[in-house]
Short mmCIF file of C-alpha atoms in Angstrom, two decimals:
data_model
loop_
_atom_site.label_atom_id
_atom_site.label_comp_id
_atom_site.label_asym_id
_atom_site.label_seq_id
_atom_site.Cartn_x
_atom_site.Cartn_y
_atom_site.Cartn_z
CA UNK A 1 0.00 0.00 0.00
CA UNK A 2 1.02 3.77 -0.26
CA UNK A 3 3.40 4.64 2.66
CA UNK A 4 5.77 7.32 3.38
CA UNK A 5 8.82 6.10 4.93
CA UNK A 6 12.40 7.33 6.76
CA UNK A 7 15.82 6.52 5.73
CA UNK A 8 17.34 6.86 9.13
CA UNK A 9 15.68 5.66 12.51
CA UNK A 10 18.16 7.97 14.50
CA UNK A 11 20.18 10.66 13.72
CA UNK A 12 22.88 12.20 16.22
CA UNK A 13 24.67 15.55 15.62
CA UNK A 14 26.70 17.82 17.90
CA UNK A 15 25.76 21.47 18.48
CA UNK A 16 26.03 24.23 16.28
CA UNK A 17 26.20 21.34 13.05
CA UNK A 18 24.02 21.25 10.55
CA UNK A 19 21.04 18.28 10.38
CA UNK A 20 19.20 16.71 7.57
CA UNK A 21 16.54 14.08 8.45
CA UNK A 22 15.51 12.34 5.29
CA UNK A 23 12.50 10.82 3.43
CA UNK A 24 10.39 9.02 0.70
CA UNK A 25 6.97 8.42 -0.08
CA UNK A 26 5.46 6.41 -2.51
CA UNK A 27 2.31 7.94 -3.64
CA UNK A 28 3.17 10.74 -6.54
CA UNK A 29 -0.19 11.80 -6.25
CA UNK A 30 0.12 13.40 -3.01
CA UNK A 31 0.37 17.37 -3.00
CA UNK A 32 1.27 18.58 0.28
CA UNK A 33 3.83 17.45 2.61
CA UNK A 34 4.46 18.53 6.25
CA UNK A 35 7.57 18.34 8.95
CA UNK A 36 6.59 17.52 12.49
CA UNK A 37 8.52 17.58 15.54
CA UNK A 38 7.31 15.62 18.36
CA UNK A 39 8.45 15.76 21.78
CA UNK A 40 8.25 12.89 24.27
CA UNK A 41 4.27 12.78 25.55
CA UNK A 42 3.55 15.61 23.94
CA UNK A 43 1.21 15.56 20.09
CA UNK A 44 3.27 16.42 16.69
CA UNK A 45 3.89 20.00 16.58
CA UNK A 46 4.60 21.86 13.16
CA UNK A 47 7.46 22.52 11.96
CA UNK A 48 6.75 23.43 8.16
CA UNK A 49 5.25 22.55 4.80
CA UNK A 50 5.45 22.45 1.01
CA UNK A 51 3.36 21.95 -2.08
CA UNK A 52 4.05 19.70 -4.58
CA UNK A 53 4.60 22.48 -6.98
CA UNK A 54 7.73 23.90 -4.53
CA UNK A 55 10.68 22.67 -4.18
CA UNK A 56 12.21 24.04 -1.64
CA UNK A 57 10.87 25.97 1.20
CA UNK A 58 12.32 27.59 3.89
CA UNK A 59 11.79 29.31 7.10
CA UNK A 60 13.66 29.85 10.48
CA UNK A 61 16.52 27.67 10.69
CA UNK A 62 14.79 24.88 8.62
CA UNK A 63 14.75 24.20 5.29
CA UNK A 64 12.51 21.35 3.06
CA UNK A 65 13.71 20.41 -0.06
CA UNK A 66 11.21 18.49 -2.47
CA UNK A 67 12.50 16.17 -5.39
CA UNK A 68 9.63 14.95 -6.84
CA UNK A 69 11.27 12.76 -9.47
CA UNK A 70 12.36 10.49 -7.00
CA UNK A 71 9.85 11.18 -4.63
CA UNK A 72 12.05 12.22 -1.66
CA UNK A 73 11.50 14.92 0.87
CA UNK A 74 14.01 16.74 3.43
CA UNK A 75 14.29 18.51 6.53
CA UNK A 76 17.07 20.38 7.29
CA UNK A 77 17.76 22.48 10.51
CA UNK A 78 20.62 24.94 10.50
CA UNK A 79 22.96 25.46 13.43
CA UNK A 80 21.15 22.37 15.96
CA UNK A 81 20.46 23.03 19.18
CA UNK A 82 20.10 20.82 22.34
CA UNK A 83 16.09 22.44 21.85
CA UNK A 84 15.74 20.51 18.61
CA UNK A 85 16.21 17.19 20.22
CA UNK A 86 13.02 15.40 19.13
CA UNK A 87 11.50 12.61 17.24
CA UNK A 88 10.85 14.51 13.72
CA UNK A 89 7.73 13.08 11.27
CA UNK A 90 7.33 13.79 7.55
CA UNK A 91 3.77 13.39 6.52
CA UNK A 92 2.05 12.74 3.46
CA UNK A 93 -1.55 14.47 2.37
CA UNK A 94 -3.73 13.31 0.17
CA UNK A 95 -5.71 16.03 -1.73
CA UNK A 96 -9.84 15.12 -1.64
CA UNK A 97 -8.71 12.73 0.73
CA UNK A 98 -7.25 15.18 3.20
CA UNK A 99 -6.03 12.42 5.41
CA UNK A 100 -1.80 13.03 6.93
CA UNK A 101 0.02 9.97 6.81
CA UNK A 102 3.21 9.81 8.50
CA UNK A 103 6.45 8.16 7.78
CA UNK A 104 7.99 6.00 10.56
CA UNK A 105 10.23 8.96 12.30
CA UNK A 106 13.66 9.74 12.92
CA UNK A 107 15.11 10.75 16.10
CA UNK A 108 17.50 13.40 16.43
CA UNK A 109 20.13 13.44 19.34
CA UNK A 110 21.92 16.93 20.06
CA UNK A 111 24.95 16.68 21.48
CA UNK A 112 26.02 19.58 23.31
CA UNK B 1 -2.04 30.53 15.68
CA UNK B 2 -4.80 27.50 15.60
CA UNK B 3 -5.39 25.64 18.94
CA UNK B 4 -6.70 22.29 19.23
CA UNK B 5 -7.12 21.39 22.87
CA UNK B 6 -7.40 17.69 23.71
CA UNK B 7 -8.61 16.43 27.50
CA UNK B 8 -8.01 14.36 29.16
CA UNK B 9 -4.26 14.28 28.77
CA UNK B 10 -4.10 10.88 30.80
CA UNK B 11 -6.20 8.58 32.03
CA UNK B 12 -6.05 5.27 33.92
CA UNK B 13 -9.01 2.96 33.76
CA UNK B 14 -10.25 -0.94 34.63
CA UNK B 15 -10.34 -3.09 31.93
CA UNK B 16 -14.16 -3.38 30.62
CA UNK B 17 -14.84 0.26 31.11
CA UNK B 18 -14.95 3.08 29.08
CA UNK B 19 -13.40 6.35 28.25
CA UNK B 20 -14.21 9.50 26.37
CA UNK B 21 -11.52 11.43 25.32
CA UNK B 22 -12.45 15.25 23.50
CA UNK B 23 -10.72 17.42 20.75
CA UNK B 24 -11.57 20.64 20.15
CA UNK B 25 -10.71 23.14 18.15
CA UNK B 26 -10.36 26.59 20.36
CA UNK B 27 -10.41 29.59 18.07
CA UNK B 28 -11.36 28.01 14.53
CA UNK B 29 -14.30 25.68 13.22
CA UNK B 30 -13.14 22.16 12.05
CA UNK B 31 -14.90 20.30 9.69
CA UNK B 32 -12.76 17.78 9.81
CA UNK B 33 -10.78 16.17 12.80
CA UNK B 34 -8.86 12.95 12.37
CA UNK B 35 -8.05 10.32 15.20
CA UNK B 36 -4.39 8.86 15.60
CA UNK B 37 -2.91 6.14 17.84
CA UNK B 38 0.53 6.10 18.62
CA UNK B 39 2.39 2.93 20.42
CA UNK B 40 5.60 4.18 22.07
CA UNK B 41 8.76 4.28 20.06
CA UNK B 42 6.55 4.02 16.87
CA UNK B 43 4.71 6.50 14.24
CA UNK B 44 1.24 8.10 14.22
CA UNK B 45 -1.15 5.69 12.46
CA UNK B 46 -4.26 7.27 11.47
CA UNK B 47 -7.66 5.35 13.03
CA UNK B 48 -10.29 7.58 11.42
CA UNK B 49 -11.62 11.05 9.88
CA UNK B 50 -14.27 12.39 11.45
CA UNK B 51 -16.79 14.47 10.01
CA UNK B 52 -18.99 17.15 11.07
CA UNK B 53 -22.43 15.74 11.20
CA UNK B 54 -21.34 12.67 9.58
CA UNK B 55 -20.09 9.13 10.32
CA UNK B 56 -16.36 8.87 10.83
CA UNK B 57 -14.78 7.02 8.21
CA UNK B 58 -12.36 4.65 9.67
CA UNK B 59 -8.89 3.07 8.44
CA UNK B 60 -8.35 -0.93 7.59
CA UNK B 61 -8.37 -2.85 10.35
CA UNK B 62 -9.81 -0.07 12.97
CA UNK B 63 -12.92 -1.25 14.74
CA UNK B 64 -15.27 1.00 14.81
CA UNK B 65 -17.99 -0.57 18.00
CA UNK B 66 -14.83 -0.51 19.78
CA UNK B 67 -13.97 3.12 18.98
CA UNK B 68 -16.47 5.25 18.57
CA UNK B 69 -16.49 8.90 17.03
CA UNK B 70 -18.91 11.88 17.45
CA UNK B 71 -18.42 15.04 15.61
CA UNK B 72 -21.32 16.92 16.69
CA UNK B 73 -19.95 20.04 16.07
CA UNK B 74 -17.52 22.17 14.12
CA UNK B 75 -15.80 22.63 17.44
CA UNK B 76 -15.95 19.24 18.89
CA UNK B 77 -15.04 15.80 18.23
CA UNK B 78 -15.07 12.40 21.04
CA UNK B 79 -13.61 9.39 20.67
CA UNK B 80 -15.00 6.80 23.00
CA UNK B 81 -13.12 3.83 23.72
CA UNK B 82 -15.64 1.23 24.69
CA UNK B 83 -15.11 -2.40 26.79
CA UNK B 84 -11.19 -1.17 27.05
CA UNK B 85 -8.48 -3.69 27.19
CA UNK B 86 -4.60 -3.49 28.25
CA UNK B 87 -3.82 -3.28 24.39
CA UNK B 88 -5.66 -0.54 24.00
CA UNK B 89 -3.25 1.64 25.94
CA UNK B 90 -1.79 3.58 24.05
CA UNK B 91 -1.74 7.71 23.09
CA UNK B 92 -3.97 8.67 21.18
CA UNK B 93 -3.89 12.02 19.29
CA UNK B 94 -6.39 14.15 17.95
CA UNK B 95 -5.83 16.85 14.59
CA UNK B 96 -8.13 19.62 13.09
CA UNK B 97 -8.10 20.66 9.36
CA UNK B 98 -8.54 24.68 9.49
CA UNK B 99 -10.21 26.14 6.44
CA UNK B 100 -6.98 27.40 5.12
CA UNK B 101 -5.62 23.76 4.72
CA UNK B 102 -3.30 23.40 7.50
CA UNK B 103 -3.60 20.48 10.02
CA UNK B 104 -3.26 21.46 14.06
CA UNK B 105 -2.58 18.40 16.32
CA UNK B 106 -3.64 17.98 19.95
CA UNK B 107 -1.07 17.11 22.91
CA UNK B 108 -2.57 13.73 23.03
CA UNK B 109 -3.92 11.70 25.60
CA UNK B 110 -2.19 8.97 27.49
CA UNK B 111 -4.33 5.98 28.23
CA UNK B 112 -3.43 2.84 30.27
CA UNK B 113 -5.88 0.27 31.04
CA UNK B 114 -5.53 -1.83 34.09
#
């Protein structure tokens, strides 16, 4: 079945570095794609989105970069901090459907 | 920004009871709300979309006697967890569509069953 899935289960960086959590999905019909962070206990918590006729997006200190061709998405955060430690989603929207599927998740280690 | 409030945030019950667990949408009407269960360590996997005035519309394998869904209003959606069970601990998190698209989540709510 359709799925959107994550290349890395965990992910550990060191302060200050640069992080980029990766990820594929299967369906090329979907349109909208969305980055959440998720803290332990707490619900997903938005991080940022892009449309299927973007490429890349940015905003503060993260950046998504769409490649449709080979269906892949990416987050990356510029200059981690020990804040962004978190268990980070990408999720997959089907227009009509309007249903967010997330991938598996990667968790991201800071270390200070 | 959107706020979807979710209550309660944990609960403990017997096993054979039930619980009701709301979502609702504080400063924007929701047409649509969507149910998720998450098992620790593991992904968000969507149980149903629930529609205003509607029946929810529930994934594969998601029973829907055993979790039931009210959407009575564009504010307000309940998710009822009838006859609970030990495996049906879990956290389960509720999201809003706003009109503009965008999806708000929830904090969740953490249920164990005893």
């Amino acid at each position: 079945g359709e799925s959107v899935g994550l290349h890395l289960p965990t992910l550990s960086v060191q302060e200050g570095d640069n992080s980029i959590i990766n990820c594929a999905y299967s369906n090329s019909a979907s349109d909208y794609f969305i980055w959440y962070k998720q803290e332990s206990g707490k619900g997903p918590q938005f991080i940022i989105d892009i449309r299927s006729n973007m490429d890349k997006r940015q905003g503060q200190r993260v950046t998504v970069l769409l490649n449709k061709t080979v269906k892949h998405l990416s987050l990356q955060i510029a200059a981690t901090q020990p804040g962004d430690s978190a268990v980070y989603f990408c999720a997959e929207t089907y227009t009509g459907g309007f249903k967010t599927i997330f991938g598996a998740g990667t968790r991201l280690f800071v270390k200070a | 920004g959107a706020v979807v409030s979710q209550h309660p945030s944990w609960v403990i019950c017997k096993s054979g009871t039930s619980v009701k667990i709301e979502c609702r949408s504080l400063d924007f009407q929701a047409t649509t709300m969507f149910w998720y269960r998450q098992f620790p360590k593991q992904s968000l996997m969507l149980m149903a979309t629930s529609n205003e005035g509607s029946k929810a519309t529930y994934e594969q394998g998601v029973e829907k006697d055993k979790f039931l869904i009210n959407h009575a209003s564009l504010t307000l959606s309940t998710l009822t967890v009838t006859s609970a069970h030990p495996e049906d601990s879990s956290f389960y998190i509720c999201s809003a569509r706003e009109a503009l698209g965008g999806y708000t989540f929830g904090s969740g709510t953490r249920l164990t069953v005893v």
